[in-house]
Coordinates of C-alpha atoms in Angstrom, one line a residue:
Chain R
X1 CA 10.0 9.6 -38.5
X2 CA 9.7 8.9 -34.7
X3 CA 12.5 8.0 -32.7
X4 CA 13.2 7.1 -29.1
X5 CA 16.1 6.0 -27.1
X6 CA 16.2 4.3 -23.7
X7 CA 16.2 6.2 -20.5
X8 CA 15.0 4.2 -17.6
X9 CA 14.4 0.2 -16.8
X10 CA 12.3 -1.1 -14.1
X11 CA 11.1 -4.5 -13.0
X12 CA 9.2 -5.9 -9.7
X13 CA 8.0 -9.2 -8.9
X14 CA 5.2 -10.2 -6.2
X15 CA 3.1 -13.2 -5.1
X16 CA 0.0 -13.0 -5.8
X17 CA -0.7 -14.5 -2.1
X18 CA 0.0 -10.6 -1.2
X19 CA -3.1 -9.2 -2.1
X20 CA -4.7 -12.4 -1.7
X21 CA -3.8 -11.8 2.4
X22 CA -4.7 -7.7 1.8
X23 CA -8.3 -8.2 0.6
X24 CA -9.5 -10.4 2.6
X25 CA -8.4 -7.8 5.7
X26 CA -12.2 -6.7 5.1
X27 CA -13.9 -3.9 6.5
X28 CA -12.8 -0.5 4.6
X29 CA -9.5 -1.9 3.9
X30 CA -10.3 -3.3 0.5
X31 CA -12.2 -0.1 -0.4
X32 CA -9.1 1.7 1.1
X33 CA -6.2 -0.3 -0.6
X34 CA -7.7 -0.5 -3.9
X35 CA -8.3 3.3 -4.1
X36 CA -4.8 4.0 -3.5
X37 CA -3.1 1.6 -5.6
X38 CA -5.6 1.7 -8.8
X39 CA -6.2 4.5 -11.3
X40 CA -10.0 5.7 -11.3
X41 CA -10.5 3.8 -14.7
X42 CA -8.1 0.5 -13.4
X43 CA -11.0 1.1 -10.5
X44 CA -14.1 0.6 -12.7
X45 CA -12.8 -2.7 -14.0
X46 CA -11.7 -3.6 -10.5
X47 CA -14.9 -3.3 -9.3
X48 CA -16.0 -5.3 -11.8
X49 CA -14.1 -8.6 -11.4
X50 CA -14.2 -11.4 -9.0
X51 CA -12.4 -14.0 -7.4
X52 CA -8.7 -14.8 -8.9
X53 CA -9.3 -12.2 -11.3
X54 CA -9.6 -9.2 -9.1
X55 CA -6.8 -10.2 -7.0
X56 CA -4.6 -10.9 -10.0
X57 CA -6.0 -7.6 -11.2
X58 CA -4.9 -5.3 -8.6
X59 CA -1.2 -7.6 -8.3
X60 CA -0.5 -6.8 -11.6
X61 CA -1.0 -3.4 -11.6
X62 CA 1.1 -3.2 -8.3
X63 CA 3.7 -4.8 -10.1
X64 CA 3.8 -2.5 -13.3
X65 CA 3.6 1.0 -11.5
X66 CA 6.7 -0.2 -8.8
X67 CA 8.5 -0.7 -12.2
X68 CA 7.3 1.8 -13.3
X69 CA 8.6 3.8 -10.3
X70 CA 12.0 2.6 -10.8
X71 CA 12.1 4.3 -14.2
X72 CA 11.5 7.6 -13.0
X73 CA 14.1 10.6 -12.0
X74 CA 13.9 11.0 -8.1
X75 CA 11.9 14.6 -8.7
X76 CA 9.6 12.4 -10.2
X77 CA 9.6 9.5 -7.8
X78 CA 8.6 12.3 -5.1
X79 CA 5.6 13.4 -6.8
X80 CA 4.3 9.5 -7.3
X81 CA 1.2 8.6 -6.5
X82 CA 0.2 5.4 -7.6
X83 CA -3.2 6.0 -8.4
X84 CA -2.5 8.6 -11.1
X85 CA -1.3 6.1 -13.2
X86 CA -3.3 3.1 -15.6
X87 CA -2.1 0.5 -17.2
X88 CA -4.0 0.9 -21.0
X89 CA -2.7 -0.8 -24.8
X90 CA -1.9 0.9 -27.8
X91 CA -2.8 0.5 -31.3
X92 CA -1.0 -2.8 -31.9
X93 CA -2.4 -4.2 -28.8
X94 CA 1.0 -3.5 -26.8
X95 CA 0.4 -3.0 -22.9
X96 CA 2.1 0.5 -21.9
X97 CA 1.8 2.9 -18.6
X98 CA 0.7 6.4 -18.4
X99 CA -0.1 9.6 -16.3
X100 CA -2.2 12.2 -17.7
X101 CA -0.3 14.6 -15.3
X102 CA 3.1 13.9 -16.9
X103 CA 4.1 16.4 -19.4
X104 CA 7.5 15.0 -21.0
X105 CA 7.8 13.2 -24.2
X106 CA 8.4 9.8 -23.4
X107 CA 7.0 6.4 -23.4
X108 CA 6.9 3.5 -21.0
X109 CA 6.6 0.3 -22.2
X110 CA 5.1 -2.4 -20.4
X111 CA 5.5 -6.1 -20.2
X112 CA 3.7 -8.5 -17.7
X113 CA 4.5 -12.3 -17.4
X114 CA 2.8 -14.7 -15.2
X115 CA 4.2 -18.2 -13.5
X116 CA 1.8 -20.1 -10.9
X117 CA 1.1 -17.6 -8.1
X118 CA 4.3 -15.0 -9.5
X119 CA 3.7 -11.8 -12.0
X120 CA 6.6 -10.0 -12.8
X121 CA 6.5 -6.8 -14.6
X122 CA 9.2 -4.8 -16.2
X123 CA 8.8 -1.1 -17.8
X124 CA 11.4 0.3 -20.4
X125 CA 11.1 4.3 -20.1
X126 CA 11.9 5.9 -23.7
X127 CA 12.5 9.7 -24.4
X128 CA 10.8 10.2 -27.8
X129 CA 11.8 12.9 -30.8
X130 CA 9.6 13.5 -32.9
X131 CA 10.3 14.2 -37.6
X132 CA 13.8 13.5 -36.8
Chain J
X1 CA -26.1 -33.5 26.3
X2 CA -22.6 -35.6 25.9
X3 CA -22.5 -33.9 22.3
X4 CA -22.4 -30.5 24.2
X5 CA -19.8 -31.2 26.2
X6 CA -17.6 -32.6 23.1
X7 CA -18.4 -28.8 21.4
X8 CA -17.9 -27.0 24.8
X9 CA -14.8 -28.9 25.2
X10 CA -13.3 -28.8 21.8
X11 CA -14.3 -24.8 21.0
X12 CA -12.3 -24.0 24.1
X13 CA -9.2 -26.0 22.4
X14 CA -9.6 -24.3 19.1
X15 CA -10.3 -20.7 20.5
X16 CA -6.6 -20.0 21.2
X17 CA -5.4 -21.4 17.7
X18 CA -7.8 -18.7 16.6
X19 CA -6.6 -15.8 18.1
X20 CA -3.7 -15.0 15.5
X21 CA -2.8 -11.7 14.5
X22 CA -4.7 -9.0 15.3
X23 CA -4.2 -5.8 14.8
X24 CA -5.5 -3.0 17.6
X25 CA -8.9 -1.7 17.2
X26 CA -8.9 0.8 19.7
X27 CA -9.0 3.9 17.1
X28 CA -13.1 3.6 16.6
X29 CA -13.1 4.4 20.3
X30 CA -11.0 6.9 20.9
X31 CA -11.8 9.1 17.9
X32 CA -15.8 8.0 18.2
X33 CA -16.7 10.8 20.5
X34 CA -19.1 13.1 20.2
X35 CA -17.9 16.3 17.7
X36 CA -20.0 18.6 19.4
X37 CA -18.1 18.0 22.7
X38 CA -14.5 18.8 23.2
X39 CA -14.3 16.0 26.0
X40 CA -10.2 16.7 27.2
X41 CA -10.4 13.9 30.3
X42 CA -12.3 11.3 27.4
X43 CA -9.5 11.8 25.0
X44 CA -5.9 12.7 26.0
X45 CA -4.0 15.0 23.8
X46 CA -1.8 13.2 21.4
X47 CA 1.6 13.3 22.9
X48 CA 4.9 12.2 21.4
X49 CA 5.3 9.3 23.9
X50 CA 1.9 8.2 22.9
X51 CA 2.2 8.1 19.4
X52 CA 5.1 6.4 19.4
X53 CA 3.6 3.7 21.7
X54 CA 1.2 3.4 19.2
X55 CA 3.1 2.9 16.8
X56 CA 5.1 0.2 18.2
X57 CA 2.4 -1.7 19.1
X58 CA 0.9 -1.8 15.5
X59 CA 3.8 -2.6 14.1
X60 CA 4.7 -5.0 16.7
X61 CA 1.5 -6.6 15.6
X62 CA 3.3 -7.6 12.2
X63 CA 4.8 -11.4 12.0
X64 CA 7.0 -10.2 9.7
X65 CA 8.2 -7.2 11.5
X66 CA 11.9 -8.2 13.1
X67 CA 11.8 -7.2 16.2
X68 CA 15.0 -8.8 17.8
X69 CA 17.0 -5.2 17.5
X70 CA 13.6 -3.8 19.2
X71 CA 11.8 -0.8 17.7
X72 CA 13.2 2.4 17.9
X73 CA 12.3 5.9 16.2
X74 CA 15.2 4.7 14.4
X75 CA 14.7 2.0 13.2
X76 CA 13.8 1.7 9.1
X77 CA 10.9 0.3 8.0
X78 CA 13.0 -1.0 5.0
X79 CA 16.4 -2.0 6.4
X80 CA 15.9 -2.5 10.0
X81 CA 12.3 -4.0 10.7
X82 CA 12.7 -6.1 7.0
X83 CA 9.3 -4.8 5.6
X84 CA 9.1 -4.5 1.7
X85 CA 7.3 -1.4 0.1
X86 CA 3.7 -3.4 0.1
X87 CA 4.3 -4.0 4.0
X88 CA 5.1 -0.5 3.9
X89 CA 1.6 0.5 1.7
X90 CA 0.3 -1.5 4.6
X91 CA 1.7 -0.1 7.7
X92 CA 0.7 3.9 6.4
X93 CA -2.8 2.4 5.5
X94 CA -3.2 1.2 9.1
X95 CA -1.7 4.2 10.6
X96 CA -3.7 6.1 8.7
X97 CA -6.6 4.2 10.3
X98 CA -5.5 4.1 14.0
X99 CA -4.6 7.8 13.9
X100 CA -7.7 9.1 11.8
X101 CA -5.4 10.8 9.2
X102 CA -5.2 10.4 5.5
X103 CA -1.2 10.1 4.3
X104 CA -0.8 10.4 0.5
X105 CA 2.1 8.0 -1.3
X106 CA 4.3 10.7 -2.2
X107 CA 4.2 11.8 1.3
X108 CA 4.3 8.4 2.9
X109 CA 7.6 8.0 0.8
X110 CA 9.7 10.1 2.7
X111 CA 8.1 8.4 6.0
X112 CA 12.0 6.1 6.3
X113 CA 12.0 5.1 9.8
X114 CA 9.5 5.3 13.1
X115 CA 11.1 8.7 14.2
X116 CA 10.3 10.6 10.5
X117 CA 6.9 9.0 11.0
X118 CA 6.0 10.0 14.7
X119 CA 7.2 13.3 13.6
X120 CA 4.4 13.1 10.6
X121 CA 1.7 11.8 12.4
X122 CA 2.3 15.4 15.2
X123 CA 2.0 17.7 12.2
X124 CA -1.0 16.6 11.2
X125 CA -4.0 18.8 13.3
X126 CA -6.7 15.7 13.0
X127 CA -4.6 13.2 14.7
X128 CA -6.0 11.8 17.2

């Protein structure tokens, strides 16, 4: 049986007006921004949407990963890049957060809620054992 | 001909409105110069002085920036200028652009105040 207990909580809210504002900076600062923020794969899909979807796109993952961030010890914090990071769903169709460069055995959970132009996010960070 | 004088005269009211916030865009100059050519009168060494001007200036460029303490090297990004860690993205990403240098996240995380950032900014050879 797996079992997990509770070792980190993070939440973050943001406009969506933000990014709105950031992307339409133009020349390489879109290119720029959305490099640094998004994960290659977040990137594909990025690239992909238009409109209020790309912006609310590239907000929510924003908003996940500086939750995220808030779950993490500060060795942790000081290696964080947020582009190493994706936002991805597991089998029960339940959004989590990962980085293929992190080596413990937790989890982070992920929850996103949106209200007009607001998305908050909130991450629960969970140390897992394993056949307890 | 009266039409013309309408636009003439109402472009030249709406040109000021126009002119909000812009950021400088003096870097494509000064770090445009030939490669080949190590041109020291075109392009003055990166001082301290400098950078910090330049620095000021950009972030002076910032509505949101709150300048009424001034700038200093040290001031906070965070507590004394009352940016937020996006502003903050923002800031690196434009210094990154102004002084032709690439700053990573977990290195622009320990960039607190203008002082910790002039000092980042010297250390790295490609500044310019």
């Amino acid at each position: 049986m797996k079992l997990s207990y509770t070792i980190g909580i993070g939440i973050d809210i943001i406009n969506i007006t933000r990014f709105e504002r950031l992307l339409e900076k133009g020349g390489t600062f879109t290119n720029r921004l959305s490099k640094r923020i998004l994960h290659p794969n977040e990137l594909l899909k990025f690239n992909k949407l238009n409109g209020k979807r790309k912006i609310e796109f590239i907000t929510g993952s924003w908003a996940s990963k500086e939750a995220l961030f808030k779950t993490l010890d500060i060795e942790d914090q000081k290696q964080f890049n947020f582009n190493q990071w994706y936002r991805s769903y597991n089998n029960h169709g339940k959004p989590f957060i990962w980085n293929d460069a992190y080596f413990k055995n937790e989890e982070f959970h992920l929850s996103l809620s949106h209200d007009s132009s607001f998305i908050i996010a909130t991450v629960l960070r969970q140390k897992i054992y394993n056949n307890v | 001909m009266f039409r013309n004088t309408i636009k003439s005269f109402t472009s030249n009211i709406i040109r000021p409105s126009l002119i909000t916030r812009q950021l400088p865009l003096r870097t494509v100059q000064r770090c445009s110069g030939p490669v080949f050519v190590r041109s020291y009168a075109g392009f003055p060494s990166l001082t301290r002085d400098l950078a910090k001007e330049r620095i000021i200036e950009l972030l002076e460029g910032y509505d949101k920036v709150s300048t009424k303490n001034g700038i200093t090297e040290d001031s906070s990004f965070i507590n004394d200028l009352g940016l937020d860690s996006l502003d903050v993205v923002e800031v690196v990403m434009e210094l990154e652009h102004e002084f032709n240098i690439q700053i990573p996240d977990n290195e622009a995380d320990g960039l607190k105040t203008v002082g910790q950032t002039i000092d980042y900014i010297l250390s790295q050879p490609d500044a310019c």
